[in-house]
């Protein structure tokens, strides 16, 4: 039950939203659907950092189940949250190991938009390569690495 004091209501909502995001990350770490139907709106739009977009909860469930047959998430650590109105930003570190032996790891941010009943209405992920460098370290002219950029 929600508290009646306005400030307490805000704290309660923020706490509930953070619990939901923690639960979503935990589902990936345990490879178990612990309540996808409870945390996503039926018409959710979920956009991954490298372009795939899932346009409803059933597709999100299918993606979750299918992806977990091909690999496993070994780390998805939350660094911090930011809340404003019906939106939350969560900063995180992510690492997976695929069955084919490939490993991906990167920092990221998710922008989450909530429904009035605290279900995820929209989630957009943004990734950041961990292999950073200063192209001006040795010169006033940039020296870029001769390497392929990550997919995001």
PDB file of C-alpha atoms in Angstrom:
ATOM      1  CA  UNK A   1       0.000   0.000   0.000  1.00  0.00           C
ATOM      2  CA  UNK A   2       1.307   3.422  -0.962  1.00  0.00           C
ATOM      3  CA  UNK A   3       2.054   5.948   1.803  1.00  0.00           C
ATOM      4  CA  UNK A   4      -0.120   9.096   1.933  1.00  0.00           C
ATOM      5  CA  UNK A   5       2.616  11.682   2.513  1.00  0.00           C
ATOM      6  CA  UNK A   6       3.729  13.073  -0.886  1.00  0.00           C
ATOM      7  CA  UNK A   7       7.456  12.780  -0.124  1.00  0.00           C
ATOM      8  CA  UNK A   8       7.019   9.212   1.149  1.00  0.00           C
ATOM      9  CA  UNK A   9       5.004   8.328  -1.966  1.00  0.00           C
ATOM     10  CA  UNK A  10       7.887   9.538  -4.165  1.00  0.00           C
ATOM     11  CA  UNK A  11      10.406   7.453  -2.175  1.00  0.00           C
ATOM     12  CA  UNK A  12       8.119   4.419  -2.374  1.00  0.00           C
ATOM     13  CA  UNK A  13       7.757   4.773  -6.164  1.00  0.00           C
ATOM     14  CA  UNK A  14      11.533   5.191  -6.655  1.00  0.00           C
ATOM     15  CA  UNK A  15      12.211   2.127  -4.476  1.00  0.00           C
ATOM     16  CA  UNK A  16       9.656   0.028  -6.383  1.00  0.00           C
ATOM     17  CA  UNK A  17      11.132   1.039  -9.738  1.00  0.00           C
ATOM     18  CA  UNK A  18      14.658   0.185  -8.626  1.00  0.00           C
ATOM     19  CA  UNK A  19      13.421  -3.218  -7.379  1.00  0.00           C
ATOM     20  CA  UNK A  20      11.855  -3.885 -10.792  1.00  0.00           C
ATOM     21  CA  UNK A  21      15.092  -3.060 -12.624  1.00  0.00           C
ATOM     22  CA  UNK A  22      17.098  -5.219 -10.198  1.00  0.00           C
ATOM     23  CA  UNK A  23      14.627  -8.054 -10.867  1.00  0.00           C
ATOM     24  CA  UNK A  24      15.040  -7.694 -14.649  1.00  0.00           C
ATOM     25  CA  UNK A  25      18.824  -7.904 -14.354  1.00  0.00           C
ATOM     26  CA  UNK A  26      18.515 -10.878 -11.966  1.00  0.00           C
ATOM     27  CA  UNK A  27      16.383 -12.714 -14.541  1.00  0.00           C
ATOM     28  CA  UNK A  28      19.260 -12.504 -17.025  1.00  0.00           C
ATOM     29  CA  UNK A  29      21.847 -13.594 -14.462  1.00  0.00           C
ATOM     30  CA  UNK A  30      19.770 -16.634 -13.441  1.00  0.00           C
ATOM     31  CA  UNK A  31      18.340 -17.357 -16.925  1.00  0.00           C
ATOM     32  CA  UNK A  32      14.847 -17.501 -15.366  1.00  0.00           C
ATOM     33  CA  UNK A  33      11.635 -15.618 -16.135  1.00  0.00           C
ATOM     34  CA  UNK A  34      10.860 -14.357 -12.628  1.00  0.00           C
ATOM     35  CA  UNK A  35       7.954 -12.166 -13.746  1.00  0.00           C
ATOM     36  CA  UNK A  36       8.312 -10.612 -17.193  1.00  0.00           C
ATOM     37  CA  UNK A  37       4.511 -10.299 -17.333  1.00  0.00           C
ATOM     38  CA  UNK A  38       4.563  -8.377 -14.048  1.00  0.00           C
ATOM     39  CA  UNK A  39       7.208  -5.801 -14.934  1.00  0.00           C
ATOM     40  CA  UNK A  40       6.550  -4.963 -18.601  1.00  0.00           C
ATOM     41  CA  UNK A  41       3.487  -3.324 -20.124  1.00  0.00           C
ATOM     42  CA  UNK A  42       1.795  -5.431 -22.823  1.00  0.00           C
ATOM     43  CA  UNK A  43       2.773  -2.863 -25.491  1.00  0.00           C
ATOM     44  CA  UNK A  44       6.344  -2.280 -24.241  1.00  0.00           C
ATOM     45  CA  UNK A  45       8.953  -1.087 -26.717  1.00  0.00           C
ATOM     46  CA  UNK A  46      12.411  -2.445 -25.852  1.00  0.00           C
ATOM     47  CA  UNK A  47      15.397  -1.237 -27.899  1.00  0.00           C
ATOM     48  CA  UNK A  48      18.817  -2.833 -27.483  1.00  0.00           C
ATOM     49  CA  UNK A  49      22.002  -0.748 -27.801  1.00  0.00           C
ATOM     50  CA  UNK A  50      22.930  -2.350 -31.113  1.00  0.00           C
ATOM     51  CA  UNK A  51      19.557  -1.832 -32.890  1.00  0.00           C
ATOM     52  CA  UNK A  52      17.165  -4.775 -32.272  1.00  0.00           C
ATOM     53  CA  UNK A  53      13.742  -3.520 -31.197  1.00  0.00           C
ATOM     54  CA  UNK A  54      11.020  -5.608 -29.565  1.00  0.00           C
ATOM     55  CA  UNK A  55       7.519  -4.151 -29.858  1.00  0.00           C
ATOM     56  CA  UNK A  56       5.507  -6.025 -27.236  1.00  0.00           C
ATOM     57  CA  UNK A  57       5.850  -8.135 -24.092  1.00  0.00           C
ATOM     58  CA  UNK A  58       5.412 -11.471 -25.900  1.00  0.00           C
ATOM     59  CA  UNK A  59       8.346 -10.682 -28.197  1.00  0.00           C
ATOM     60  CA  UNK A  60      10.445  -9.604 -25.171  1.00  0.00           C
ATOM     61  CA  UNK A  61       9.641 -12.956 -23.508  1.00  0.00           C
ATOM     62  CA  UNK A  62      10.526 -14.873 -26.669  1.00  0.00           C
ATOM     63  CA  UNK A  63      13.822 -12.953 -27.041  1.00  0.00           C
ATOM     64  CA  UNK A  64      14.708 -13.597 -23.372  1.00  0.00           C
ATOM     65  CA  UNK A  65      14.020 -17.325 -23.622  1.00  0.00           C
ATOM     66  CA  UNK A  66      15.685 -17.784 -27.030  1.00  0.00           C
ATOM     67  CA  UNK A  67      18.774 -15.670 -26.213  1.00  0.00           C
ATOM     68  CA  UNK A  68      19.408 -17.699 -23.058  1.00  0.00           C
ATOM     69  CA  UNK A  69      19.753 -20.860 -25.193  1.00  0.00           C
ATOM     70  CA  UNK A  70      22.716 -19.237 -27.002  1.00  0.00           C
ATOM     71  CA  UNK A  71      24.649 -17.719 -24.115  1.00  0.00           C
ATOM     72  CA  UNK A  72      24.679 -16.471 -20.568  1.00  0.00           C
ATOM     73  CA  UNK A  73      24.961 -13.144 -18.821  1.00  0.00           C
ATOM     74  CA  UNK A  74      27.795 -13.420 -16.318  1.00  0.00           C
ATOM     75  CA  UNK A  75      27.664  -9.851 -14.970  1.00  0.00           C
ATOM     76  CA  UNK A  76      25.104  -7.058 -15.053  1.00  0.00           C
ATOM     77  CA  UNK A  77      26.062  -4.689 -12.266  1.00  0.00           C
ATOM     78  CA  UNK A  78      24.125  -1.545 -11.461  1.00  0.00           C
ATOM     79  CA  UNK A  79      26.302   1.495 -10.794  1.00  0.00           C
ATOM     80  CA  UNK A  80      23.647   4.158 -10.158  1.00  0.00           C
ATOM     81  CA  UNK A  81      20.093   5.328 -10.786  1.00  0.00           C
ATOM     82  CA  UNK A  82      18.618   8.681 -11.785  1.00  0.00           C
ATOM     83  CA  UNK A  83      14.867   9.349 -11.525  1.00  0.00           C
ATOM     84  CA  UNK A  84      12.744  12.137 -13.009  1.00  0.00           C
ATOM     85  CA  UNK A  85       8.980  11.985 -13.317  1.00  0.00           C
ATOM     86  CA  UNK A  86       7.980   8.778 -15.086  1.00  0.00           C
ATOM     87  CA  UNK A  87      11.548   8.045 -16.234  1.00  0.00           C
ATOM     88  CA  UNK A  88      14.547   6.272 -14.748  1.00  0.00           C
ATOM     89  CA  UNK A  89      18.098   6.080 -16.022  1.00  0.00           C
ATOM     90  CA  UNK A  90      20.255   3.223 -14.767  1.00  0.00           C
ATOM     91  CA  UNK A  91      24.001   3.073 -15.397  1.00  0.00           C
ATOM     92  CA  UNK A  92      25.481  -0.424 -15.522  1.00  0.00           C
ATOM     93  CA  UNK A  93      28.339  -2.750 -16.478  1.00  0.00           C
ATOM     94  CA  UNK A  94      27.470  -5.831 -18.580  1.00  0.00           C
ATOM     95  CA  UNK A  95      29.325  -9.000 -19.608  1.00  0.00           C
ATOM     96  CA  UNK A  96      28.131 -12.100 -21.444  1.00  0.00           C
ATOM     97  CA  UNK A  97      29.650 -15.332 -22.690  1.00  0.00           C
ATOM     98  CA  UNK A  98      28.118 -16.900 -25.766  1.00  0.00           C
ATOM     99  CA  UNK A  99      28.052 -20.631 -26.492  1.00  0.00           C
ATOM    100  CA  UNK A 100      30.313 -20.050 -29.529  1.00  0.00           C
ATOM    101  CA  UNK A 101      33.060 -18.747 -27.193  1.00  0.00           C
ATOM    102  CA  UNK A 102      32.656 -15.028 -27.854  1.00  0.00           C
ATOM    103  CA  UNK A 103      32.658 -12.684 -24.867  1.00  0.00           C
ATOM    104  CA  UNK A 104      31.219  -9.173 -24.829  1.00  0.00           C
ATOM    105  CA  UNK A 105      31.548  -6.619 -22.079  1.00  0.00           C
ATOM    106  CA  UNK A 106      30.715  -2.949 -21.970  1.00  0.00           C
ATOM    107  CA  UNK A 107      29.326  -0.147 -19.862  1.00  0.00           C
ATOM    108  CA  UNK A 108      25.826   1.028 -20.575  1.00  0.00           C
ATOM    109  CA  UNK A 109      22.813   3.070 -19.658  1.00  0.00           C
ATOM    110  CA  UNK A 110      19.145   2.184 -19.884  1.00  0.00           C
ATOM    111  CA  UNK A 111      16.470   4.836 -20.218  1.00  0.00           C
ATOM    112  CA  UNK A 112      13.239   3.461 -18.765  1.00  0.00           C
ATOM    113  CA  UNK A 113       9.780   5.016 -19.141  1.00  0.00           C
ATOM    114  CA  UNK A 114       7.102   3.841 -16.698  1.00  0.00           C
ATOM    115  CA  UNK A 115       3.331   3.452 -16.872  1.00  0.00           C
ATOM    116  CA  UNK A 116       1.191   4.885 -14.065  1.00  0.00           C
ATOM    117  CA  UNK A 117       1.094   1.435 -12.436  1.00  0.00           C
ATOM    118  CA  UNK A 118       4.934   1.065 -12.510  1.00  0.00           C
ATOM    119  CA  UNK A 119       5.318  -1.237 -15.468  1.00  0.00           C
ATOM    120  CA  UNK A 120       8.033  -0.652 -18.027  1.00  0.00           C
ATOM    121  CA  UNK A 121       6.475   1.074 -21.029  1.00  0.00           C
ATOM    122  CA  UNK A 122       9.724   1.742 -22.901  1.00  0.00           C
ATOM    123  CA  UNK A 123      13.341   0.722 -22.366  1.00  0.00           C
ATOM    124  CA  UNK A 124      16.240   1.933 -24.506  1.00  0.00           C
ATOM    125  CA  UNK A 125      19.777   0.668 -23.935  1.00  0.00           C
ATOM    126  CA  UNK A 126      22.910   2.625 -24.824  1.00  0.00           C
ATOM    127  CA  UNK A 127      26.357   0.979 -24.815  1.00  0.00           C
ATOM    128  CA  UNK A 128      29.851   2.346 -24.303  1.00  0.00           C
ATOM    129  CA  UNK A 129      33.027   0.506 -25.328  1.00  0.00           C
ATOM    130  CA  UNK A 130      35.364  -0.272 -22.409  1.00  0.00           C
ATOM    131  CA  UNK A 131      38.467  -0.014 -24.613  1.00  0.00           C
ATOM    132  CA  UNK A 132      38.769   3.787 -24.344  1.00  0.00           C
ATOM    133  CA  UNK A 133      41.787   5.922 -25.196  1.00  0.00           C
ATOM    134  CA  UNK A 134      42.800   9.568 -25.670  1.00  0.00           C
ATOM    135  CA  UNK A 135      43.533  10.217 -29.374  1.00  0.00           C
ATOM    136  CA  UNK A 136      45.399  13.444 -28.405  1.00  0.00           C
ATOM    137  CA  UNK A 137      47.728  11.771 -25.866  1.00  0.00           C
ATOM    138  CA  UNK A 138      50.870  12.139 -28.028  1.00  0.00           C
ATOM    139  CA  UNK A 139      49.989  14.961 -30.439  1.00  0.00           C
ATOM    140  CA  UNK A 140      47.725  17.912 -31.162  1.00  0.00           C
ATOM    141  CA  UNK A 141      46.506  15.884 -34.122  1.00  0.00           C
ATOM    142  CA  UNK A 142      44.305  12.919 -33.256  1.00  0.00           C
ATOM    143  CA  UNK A 143      45.851   9.452 -33.509  1.00  0.00           C
ATOM    144  CA  UNK A 144      43.050   6.935 -33.864  1.00  0.00           C
ATOM    145  CA  UNK A 145      43.556   3.216 -33.398  1.00  0.00           C
ATOM    146  CA  UNK A 146      43.353   1.147 -36.537  1.00  0.00           C
ATOM    147  CA  UNK A 147      40.665  -1.176 -35.217  1.00  0.00           C
ATOM    148  CA  UNK A 148      37.079  -1.992 -35.929  1.00  0.00           C
ATOM    149  CA  UNK A 149      34.622  -0.140 -33.710  1.00  0.00           C
ATOM    150  CA  UNK A 150      32.257  -2.131 -31.512  1.00  0.00           C
ATOM    151  CA  UNK A 151      28.747  -2.715 -32.802  1.00  0.00           C
ATOM    152  CA  UNK A 152      27.304   0.105 -30.731  1.00  0.00           C
TER     153      UNK A 152
END
